[in-house]
N, CA, C and O atoms as a printed pandas DataFrame, in Angstrom:
     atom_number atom_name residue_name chain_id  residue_number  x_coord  y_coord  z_coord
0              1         N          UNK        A               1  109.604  142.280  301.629
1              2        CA          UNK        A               1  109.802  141.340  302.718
2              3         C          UNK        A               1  111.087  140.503  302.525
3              4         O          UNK        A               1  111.978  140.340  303.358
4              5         N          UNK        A               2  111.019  140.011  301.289
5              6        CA          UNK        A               2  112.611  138.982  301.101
6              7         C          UNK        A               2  113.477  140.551  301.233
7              8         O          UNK        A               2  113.950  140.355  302.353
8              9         N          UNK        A               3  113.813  141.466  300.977
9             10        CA          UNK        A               3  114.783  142.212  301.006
10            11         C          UNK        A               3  115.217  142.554  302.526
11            12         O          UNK        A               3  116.344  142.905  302.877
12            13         N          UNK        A               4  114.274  142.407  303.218
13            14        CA          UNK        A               4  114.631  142.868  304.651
14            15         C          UNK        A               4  115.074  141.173  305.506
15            16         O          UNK        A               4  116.038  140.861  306.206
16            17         N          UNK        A               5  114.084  140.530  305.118
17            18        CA          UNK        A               5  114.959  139.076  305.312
18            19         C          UNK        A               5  116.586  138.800  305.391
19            20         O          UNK        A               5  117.340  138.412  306.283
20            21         N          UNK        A               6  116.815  139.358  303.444
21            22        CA          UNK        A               6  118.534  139.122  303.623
22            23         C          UNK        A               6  119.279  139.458  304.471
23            24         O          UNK        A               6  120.173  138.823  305.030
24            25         N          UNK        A               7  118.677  141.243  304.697
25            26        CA          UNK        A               7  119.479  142.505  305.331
26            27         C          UNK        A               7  119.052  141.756  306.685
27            28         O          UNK        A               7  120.064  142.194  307.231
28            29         N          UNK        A               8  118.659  141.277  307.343
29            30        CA          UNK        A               8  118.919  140.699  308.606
30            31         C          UNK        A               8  119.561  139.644  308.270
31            32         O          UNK        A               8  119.340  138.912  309.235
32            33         N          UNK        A               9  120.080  139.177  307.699
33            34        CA          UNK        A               9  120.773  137.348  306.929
34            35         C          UNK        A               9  122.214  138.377  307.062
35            36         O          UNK        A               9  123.305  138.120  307.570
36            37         N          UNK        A              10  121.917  139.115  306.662
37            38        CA          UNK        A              10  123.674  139.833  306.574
38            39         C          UNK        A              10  124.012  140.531  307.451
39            40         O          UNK        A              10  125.194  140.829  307.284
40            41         N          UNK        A              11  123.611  140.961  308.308
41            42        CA          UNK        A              11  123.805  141.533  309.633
42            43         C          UNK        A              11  124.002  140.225  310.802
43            44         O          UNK        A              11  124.906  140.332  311.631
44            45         N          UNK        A              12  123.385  139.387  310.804
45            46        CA          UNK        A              12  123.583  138.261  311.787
46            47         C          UNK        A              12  124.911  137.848  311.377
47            48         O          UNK        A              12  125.844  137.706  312.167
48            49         N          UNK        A              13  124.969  137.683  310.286
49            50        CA          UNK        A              13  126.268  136.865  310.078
50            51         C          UNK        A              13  127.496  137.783  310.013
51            52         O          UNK        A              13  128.628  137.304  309.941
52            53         N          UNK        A              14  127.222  139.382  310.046
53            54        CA          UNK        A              14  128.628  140.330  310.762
54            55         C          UNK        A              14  128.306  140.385  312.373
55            56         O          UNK        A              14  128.889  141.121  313.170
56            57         N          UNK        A              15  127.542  139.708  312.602
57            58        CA          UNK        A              15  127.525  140.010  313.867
58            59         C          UNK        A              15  128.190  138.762  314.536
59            60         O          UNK        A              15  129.040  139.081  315.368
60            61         N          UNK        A              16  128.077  137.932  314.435
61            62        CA          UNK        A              16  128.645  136.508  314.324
62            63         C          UNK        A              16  130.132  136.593  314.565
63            64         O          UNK        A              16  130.474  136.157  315.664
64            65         N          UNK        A              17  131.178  137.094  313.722
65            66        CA          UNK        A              17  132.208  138.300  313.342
66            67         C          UNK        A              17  132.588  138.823  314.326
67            68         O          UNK        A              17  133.721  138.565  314.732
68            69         N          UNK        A              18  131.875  139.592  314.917
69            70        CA          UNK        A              18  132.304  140.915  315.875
70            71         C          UNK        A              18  133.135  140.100  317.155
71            72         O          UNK        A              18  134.347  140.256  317.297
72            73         N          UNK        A              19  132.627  139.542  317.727
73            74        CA          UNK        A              19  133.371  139.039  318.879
74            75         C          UNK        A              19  134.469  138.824  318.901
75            76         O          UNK        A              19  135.052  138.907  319.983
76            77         N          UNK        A              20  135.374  138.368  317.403
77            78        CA          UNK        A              20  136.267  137.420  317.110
78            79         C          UNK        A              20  137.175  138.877  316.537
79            80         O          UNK        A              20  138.382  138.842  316.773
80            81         N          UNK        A              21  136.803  139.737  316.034
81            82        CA          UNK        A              21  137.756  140.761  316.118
82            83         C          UNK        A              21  137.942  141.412  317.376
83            84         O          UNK        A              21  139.162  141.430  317.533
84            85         N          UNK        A              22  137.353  141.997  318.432
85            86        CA          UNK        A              22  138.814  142.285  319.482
86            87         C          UNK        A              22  138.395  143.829  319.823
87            88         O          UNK        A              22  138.737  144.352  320.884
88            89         N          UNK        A              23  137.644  144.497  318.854
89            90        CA          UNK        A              23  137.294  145.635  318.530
90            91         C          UNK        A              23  137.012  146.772  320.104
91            92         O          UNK        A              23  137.535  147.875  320.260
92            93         N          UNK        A              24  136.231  146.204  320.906
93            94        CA          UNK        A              24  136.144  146.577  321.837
94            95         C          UNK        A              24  137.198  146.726  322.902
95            96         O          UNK        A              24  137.077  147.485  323.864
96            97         N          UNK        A              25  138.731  145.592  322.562
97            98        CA          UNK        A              25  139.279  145.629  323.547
98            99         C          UNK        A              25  140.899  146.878  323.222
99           100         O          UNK        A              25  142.041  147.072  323.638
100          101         N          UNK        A              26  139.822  147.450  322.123
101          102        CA          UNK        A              26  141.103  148.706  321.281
102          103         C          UNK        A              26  142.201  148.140  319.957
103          104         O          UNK        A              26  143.024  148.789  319.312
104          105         N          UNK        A              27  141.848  146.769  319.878
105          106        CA          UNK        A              27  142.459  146.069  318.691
106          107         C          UNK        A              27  141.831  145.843  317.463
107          108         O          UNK        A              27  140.941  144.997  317.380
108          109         N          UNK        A              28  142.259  146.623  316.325
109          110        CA          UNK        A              28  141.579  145.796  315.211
110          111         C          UNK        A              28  142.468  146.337  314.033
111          112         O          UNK        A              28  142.257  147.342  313.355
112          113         N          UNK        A              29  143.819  145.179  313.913
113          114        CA          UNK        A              29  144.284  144.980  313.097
114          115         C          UNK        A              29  144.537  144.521  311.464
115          116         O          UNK        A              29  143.426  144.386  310.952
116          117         N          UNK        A              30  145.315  144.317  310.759
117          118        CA          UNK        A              30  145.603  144.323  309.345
118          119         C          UNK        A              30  144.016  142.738  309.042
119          120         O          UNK        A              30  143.068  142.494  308.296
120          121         N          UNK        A              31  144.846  142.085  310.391
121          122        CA          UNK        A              31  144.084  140.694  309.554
122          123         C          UNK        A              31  142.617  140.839  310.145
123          124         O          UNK        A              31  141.713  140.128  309.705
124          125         N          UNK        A              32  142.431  141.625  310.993
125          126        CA          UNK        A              32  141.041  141.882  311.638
126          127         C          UNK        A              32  140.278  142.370  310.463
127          128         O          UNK        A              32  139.066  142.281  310.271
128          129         N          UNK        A              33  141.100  142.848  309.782
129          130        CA          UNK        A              33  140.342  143.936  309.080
130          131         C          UNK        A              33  139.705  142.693  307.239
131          132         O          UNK        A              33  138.650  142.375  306.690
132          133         N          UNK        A              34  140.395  142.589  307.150
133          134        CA          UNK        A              34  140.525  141.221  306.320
134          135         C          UNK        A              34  139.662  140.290  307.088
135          136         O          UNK        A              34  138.499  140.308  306.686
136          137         N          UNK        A              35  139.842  139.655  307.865
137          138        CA          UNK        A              35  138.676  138.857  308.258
138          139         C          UNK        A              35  137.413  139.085  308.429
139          140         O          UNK        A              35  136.605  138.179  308.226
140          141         N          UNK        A              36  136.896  140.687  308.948
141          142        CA          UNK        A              36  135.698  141.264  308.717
142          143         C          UNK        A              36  135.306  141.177  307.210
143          144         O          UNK        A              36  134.167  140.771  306.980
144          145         N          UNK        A              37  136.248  141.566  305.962
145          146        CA          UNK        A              37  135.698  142.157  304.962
146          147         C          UNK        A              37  135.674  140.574  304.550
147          148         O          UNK        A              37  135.281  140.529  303.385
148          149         N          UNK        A              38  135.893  139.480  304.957
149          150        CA          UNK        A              38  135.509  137.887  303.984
150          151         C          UNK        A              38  134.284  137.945  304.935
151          152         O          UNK        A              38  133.256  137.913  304.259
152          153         N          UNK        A              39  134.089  138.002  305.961
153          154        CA          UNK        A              39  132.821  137.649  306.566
154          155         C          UNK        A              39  131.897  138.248  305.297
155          156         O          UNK        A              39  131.517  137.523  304.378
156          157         N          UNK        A              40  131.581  139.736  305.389
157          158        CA          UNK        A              40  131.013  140.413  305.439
158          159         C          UNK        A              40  130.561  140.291  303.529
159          160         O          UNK        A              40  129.389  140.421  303.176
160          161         N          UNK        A              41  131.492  140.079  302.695
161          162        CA          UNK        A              41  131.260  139.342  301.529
162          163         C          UNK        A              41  130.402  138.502  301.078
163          164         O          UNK        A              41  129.554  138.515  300.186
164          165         N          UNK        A              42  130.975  137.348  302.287
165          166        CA          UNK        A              42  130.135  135.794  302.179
166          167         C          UNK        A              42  128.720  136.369  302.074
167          168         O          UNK        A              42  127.907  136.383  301.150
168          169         N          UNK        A              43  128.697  136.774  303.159
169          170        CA          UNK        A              43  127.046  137.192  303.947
170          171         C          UNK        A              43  126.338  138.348  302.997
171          172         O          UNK        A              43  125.212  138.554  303.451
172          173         N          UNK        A              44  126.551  139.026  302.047
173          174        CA          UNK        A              44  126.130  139.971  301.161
174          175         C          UNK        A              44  125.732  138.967  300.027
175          176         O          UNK        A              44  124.603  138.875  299.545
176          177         N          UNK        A              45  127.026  138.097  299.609
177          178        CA          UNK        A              45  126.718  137.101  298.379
178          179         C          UNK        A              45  125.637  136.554  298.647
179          180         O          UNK        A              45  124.685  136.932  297.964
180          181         N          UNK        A              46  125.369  135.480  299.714
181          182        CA          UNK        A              46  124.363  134.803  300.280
182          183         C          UNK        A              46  122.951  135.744  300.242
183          184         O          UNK        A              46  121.998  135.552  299.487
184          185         N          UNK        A              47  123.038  136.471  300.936
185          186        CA          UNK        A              47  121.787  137.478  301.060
186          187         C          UNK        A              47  121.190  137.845  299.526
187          188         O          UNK        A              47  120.007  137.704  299.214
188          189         N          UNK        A              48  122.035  138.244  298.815
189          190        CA          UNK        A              48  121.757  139.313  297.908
190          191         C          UNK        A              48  121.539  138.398  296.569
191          192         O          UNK        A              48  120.628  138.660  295.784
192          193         N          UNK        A              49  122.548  137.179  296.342
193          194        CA          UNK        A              49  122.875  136.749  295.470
194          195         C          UNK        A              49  121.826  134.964  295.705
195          196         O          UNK        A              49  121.807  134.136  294.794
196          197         N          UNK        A              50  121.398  134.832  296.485
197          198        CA          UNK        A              50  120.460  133.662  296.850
198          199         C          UNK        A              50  119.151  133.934  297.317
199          200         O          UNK        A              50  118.145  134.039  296.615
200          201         N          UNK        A              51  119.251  134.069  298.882
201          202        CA          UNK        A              51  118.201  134.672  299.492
202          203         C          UNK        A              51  116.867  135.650  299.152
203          204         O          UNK        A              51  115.644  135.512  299.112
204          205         N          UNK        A              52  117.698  136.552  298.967
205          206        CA          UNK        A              52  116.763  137.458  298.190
206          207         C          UNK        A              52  116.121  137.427  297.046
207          208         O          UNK        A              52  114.951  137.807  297.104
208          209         N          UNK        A              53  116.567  137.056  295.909
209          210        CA          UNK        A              53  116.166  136.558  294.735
210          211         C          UNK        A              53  115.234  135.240  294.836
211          212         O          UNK        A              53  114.265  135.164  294.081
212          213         N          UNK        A              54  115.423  134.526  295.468
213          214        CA          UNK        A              54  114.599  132.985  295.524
214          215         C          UNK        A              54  113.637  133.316  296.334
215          216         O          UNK        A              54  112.998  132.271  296.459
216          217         N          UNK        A              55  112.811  134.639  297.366
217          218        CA          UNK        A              55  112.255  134.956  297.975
218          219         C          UNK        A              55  111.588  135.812  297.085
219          220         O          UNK        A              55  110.388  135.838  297.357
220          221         N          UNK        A              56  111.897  136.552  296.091
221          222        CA          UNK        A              56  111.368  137.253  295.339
222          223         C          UNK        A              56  110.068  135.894  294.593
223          224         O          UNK        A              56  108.858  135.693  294.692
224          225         N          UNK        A              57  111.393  135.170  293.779
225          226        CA          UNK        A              57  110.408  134.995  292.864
226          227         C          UNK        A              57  109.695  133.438  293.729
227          228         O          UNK        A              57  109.260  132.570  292.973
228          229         N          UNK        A              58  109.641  133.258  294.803
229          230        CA          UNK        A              58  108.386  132.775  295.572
230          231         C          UNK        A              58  107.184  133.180  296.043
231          232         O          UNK        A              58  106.069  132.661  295.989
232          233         N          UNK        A              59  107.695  134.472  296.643
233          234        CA          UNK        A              59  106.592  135.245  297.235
234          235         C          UNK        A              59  106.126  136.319  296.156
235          236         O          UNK        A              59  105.031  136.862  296.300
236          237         N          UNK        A              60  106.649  136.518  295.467
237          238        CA          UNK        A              60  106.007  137.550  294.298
238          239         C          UNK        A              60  105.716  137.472  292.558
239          240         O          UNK        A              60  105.134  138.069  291.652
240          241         N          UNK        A              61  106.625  136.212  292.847
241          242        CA          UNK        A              61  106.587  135.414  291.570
242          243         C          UNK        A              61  107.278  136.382  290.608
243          244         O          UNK        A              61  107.020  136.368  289.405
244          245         N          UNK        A              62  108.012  137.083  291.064
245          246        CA          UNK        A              62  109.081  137.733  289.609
246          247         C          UNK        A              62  109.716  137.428  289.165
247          248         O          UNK        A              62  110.323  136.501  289.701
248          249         N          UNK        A              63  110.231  137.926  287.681
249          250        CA          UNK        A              63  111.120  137.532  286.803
250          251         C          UNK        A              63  112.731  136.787  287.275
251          252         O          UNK        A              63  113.744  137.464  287.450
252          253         N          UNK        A              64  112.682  135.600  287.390
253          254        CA          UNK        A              64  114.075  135.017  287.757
254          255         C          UNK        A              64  115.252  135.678  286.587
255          256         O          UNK        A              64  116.161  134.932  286.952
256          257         N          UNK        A              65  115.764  136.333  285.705
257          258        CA          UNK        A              65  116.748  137.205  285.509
258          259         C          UNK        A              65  116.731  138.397  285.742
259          260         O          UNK        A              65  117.502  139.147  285.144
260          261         N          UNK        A              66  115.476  139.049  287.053
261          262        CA          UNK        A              66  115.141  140.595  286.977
262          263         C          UNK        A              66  116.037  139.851  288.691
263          264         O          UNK        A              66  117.201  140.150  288.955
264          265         N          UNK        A              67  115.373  139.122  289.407
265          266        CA          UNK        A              67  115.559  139.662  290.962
266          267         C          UNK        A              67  116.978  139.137  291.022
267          268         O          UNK        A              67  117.671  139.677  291.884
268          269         N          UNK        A              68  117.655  138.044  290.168
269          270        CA          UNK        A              68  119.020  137.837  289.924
270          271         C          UNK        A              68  119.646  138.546  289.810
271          272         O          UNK        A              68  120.430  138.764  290.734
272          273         N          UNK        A              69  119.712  139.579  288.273
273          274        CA          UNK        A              69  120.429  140.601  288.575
274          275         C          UNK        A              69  120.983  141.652  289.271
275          276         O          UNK        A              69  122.063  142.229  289.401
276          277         N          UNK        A              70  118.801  141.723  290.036
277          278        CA          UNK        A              70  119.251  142.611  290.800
278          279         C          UNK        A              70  119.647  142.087  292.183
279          280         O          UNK        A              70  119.574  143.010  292.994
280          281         N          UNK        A              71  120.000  141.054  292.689
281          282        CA          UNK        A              71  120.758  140.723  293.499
282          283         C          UNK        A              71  122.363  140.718  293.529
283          284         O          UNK        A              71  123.129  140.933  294.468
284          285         N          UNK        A              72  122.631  140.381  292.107
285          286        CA          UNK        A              72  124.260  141.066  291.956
286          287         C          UNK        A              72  124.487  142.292  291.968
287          288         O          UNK        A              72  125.547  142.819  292.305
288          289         N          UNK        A              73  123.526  142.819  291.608
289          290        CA          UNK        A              73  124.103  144.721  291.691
290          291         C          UNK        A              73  123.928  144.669  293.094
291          292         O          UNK        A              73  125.065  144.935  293.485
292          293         N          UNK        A              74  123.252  144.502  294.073
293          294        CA          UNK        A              74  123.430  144.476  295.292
294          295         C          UNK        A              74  124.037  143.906  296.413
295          296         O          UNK        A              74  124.152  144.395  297.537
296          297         N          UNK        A              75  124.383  142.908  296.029
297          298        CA          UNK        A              75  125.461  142.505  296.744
298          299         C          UNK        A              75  126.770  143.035  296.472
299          300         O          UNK        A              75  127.360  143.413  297.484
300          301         N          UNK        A              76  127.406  143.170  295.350
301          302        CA          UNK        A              76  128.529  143.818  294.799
302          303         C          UNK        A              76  128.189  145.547  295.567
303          304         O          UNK        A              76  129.140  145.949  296.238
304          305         N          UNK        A              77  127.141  146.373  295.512
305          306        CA          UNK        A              77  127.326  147.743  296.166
306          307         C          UNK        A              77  127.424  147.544  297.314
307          308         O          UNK        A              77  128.269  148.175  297.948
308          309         N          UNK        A              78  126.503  146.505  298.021
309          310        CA          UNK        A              78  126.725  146.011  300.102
310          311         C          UNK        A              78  127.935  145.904  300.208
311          312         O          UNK        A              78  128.666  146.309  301.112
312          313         N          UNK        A              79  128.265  145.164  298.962
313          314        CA          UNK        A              79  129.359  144.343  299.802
314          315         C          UNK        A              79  130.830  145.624  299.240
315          316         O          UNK        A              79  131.902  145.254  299.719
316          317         N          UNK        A              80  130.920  146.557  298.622
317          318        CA          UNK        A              80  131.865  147.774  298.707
318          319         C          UNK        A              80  131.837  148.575  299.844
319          320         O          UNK        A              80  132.805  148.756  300.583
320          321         N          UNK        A              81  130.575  149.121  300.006
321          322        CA          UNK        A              81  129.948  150.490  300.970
322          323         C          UNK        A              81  130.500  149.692  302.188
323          324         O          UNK        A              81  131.484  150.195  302.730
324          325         N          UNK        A              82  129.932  148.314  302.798
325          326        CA          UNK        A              82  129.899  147.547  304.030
326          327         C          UNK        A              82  131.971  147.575  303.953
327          328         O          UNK        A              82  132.623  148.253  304.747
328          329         N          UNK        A              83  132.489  146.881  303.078
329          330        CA          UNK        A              83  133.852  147.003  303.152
330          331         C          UNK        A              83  134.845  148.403  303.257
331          332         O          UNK        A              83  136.023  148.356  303.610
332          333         N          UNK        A              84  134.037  149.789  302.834
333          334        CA          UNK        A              84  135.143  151.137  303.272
334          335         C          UNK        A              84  134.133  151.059  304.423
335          336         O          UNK        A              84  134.426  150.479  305.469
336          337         N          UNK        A              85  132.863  151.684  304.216
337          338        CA          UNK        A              85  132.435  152.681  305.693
338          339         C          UNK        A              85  132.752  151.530  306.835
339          340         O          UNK        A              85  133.586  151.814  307.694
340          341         N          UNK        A              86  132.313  150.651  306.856
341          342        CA          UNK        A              86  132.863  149.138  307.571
342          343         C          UNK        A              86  133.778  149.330  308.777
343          344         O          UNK        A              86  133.754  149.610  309.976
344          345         N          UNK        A              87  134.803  148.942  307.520
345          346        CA          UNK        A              87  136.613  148.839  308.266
346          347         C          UNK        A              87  136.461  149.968  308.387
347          348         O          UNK        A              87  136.352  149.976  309.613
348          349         N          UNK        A              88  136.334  151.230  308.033
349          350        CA          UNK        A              88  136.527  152.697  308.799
350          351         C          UNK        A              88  136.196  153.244  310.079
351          352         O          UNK        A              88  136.963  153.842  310.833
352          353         N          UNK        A              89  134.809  152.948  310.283
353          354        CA          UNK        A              89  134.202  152.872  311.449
354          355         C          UNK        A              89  134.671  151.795  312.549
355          356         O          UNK        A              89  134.680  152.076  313.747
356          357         N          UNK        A              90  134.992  150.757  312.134
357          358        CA          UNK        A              90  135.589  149.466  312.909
358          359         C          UNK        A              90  137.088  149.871  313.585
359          360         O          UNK        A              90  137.392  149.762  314.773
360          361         N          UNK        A              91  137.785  150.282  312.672
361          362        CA          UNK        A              91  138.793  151.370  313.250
362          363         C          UNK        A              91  139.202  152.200  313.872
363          364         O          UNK        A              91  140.253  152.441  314.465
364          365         N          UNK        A              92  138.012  152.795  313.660
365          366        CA          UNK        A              92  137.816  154.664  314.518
366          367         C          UNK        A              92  137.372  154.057  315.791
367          368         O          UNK        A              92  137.847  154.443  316.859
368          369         N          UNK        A              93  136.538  153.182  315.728
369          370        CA          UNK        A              93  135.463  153.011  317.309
370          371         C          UNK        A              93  136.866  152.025  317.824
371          372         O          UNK        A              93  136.658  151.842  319.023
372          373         N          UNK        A              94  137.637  151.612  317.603
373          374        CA          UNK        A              94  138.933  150.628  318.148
374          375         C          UNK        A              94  140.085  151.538  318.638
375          376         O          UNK        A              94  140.946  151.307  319.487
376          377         N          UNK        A              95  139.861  152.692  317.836
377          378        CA          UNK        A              95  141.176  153.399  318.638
378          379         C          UNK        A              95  140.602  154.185  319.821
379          380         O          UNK        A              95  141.328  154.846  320.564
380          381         N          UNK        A              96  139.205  154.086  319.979
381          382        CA          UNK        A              96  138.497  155.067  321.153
382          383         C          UNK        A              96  138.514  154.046  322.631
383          384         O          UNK        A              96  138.326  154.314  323.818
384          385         N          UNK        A              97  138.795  152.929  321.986
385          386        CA          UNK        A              97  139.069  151.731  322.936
386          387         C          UNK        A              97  140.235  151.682  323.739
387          388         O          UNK        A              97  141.266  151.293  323.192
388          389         N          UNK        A              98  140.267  152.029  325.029
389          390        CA          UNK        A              98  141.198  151.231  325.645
390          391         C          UNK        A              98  142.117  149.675  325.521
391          392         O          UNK        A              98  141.542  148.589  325.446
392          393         N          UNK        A              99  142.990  149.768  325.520
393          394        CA          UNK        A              99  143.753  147.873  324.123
394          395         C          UNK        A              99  144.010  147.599  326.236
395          396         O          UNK        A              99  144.305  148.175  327.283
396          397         N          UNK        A             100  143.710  146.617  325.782
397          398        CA          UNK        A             100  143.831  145.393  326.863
398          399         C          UNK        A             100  145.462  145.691  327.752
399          400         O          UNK        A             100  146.498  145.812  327.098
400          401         N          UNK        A             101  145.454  145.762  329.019
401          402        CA          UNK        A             101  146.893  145.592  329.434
402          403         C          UNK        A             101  147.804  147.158  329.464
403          404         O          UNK        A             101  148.924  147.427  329.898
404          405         N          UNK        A             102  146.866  147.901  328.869
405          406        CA          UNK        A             102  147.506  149.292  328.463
406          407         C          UNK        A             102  147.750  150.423  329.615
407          408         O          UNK        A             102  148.532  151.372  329.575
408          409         N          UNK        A             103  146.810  150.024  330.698
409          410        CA          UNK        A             103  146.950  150.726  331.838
410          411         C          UNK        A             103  147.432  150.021  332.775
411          412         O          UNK        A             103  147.358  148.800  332.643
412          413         N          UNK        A             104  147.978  150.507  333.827
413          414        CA          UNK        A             104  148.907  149.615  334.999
414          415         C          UNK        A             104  149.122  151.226  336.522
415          416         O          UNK        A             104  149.346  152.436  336.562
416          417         N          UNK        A             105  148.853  150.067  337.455
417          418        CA          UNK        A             105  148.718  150.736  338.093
418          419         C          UNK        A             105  149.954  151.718  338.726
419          420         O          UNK        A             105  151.098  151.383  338.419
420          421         N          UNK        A             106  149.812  152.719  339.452
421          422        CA          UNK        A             106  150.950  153.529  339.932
422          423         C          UNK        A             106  151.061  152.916  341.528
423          424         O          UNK        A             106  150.079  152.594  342.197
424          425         N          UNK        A             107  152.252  152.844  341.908
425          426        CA          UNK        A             107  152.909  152.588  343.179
426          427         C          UNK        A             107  153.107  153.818  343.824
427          428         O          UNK        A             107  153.651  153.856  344.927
């Protein structure tokens, strides 16, 4: 239950994100791309590295250096996998985008 908690804790907060990159309007540039991957960090640290662990050992009462750790190994793999497949996909679905202003009409 705390694990699916975070993973919605970290998805809200890339979702939060999305608007502010552009993605849809065929733009998602150097700093777009950079600004996704700090979002997307924060929100893994938080999740993985707080959340989850302090939910563990409330609701299940486990070892506070077992669900710790394993909240750093998991946030550190979210937060790699989320940063390539991520920006890759964020990319690909941006160039399938029409960029704002790009069409104009014929006379």
């Amino acid at each position: 239950m705390s694990w699916v908690i975070a993973s919605g804790f970290t998805c809200f907060i890339i979702g939060l994100v999305y608007p502010k990159l552009k993605v849809d309007e065929g733009v998602f540039t150097g700093k777009d791309m950079v600004l996704f991957n700090v979002y997307q960090i924060i929100a893994n640290a938080i999740a993985w590295i707080i959340i989850a662990p302090v939910l563990d050992i409330v609701i299940y009462a486990e070892s506070p250096s077992l669900v710790f750790t394993q909240g750093v190994v998991a946030a550190i793999s979210n937060a790699v996998s989320t940063g390539v497949i991520g920006t890759i996909l964020l990319k690909l679905y941006s160039s399938t985008r029409a960029s704002k202003g790009s069409l104009s009409k014929e006379e």
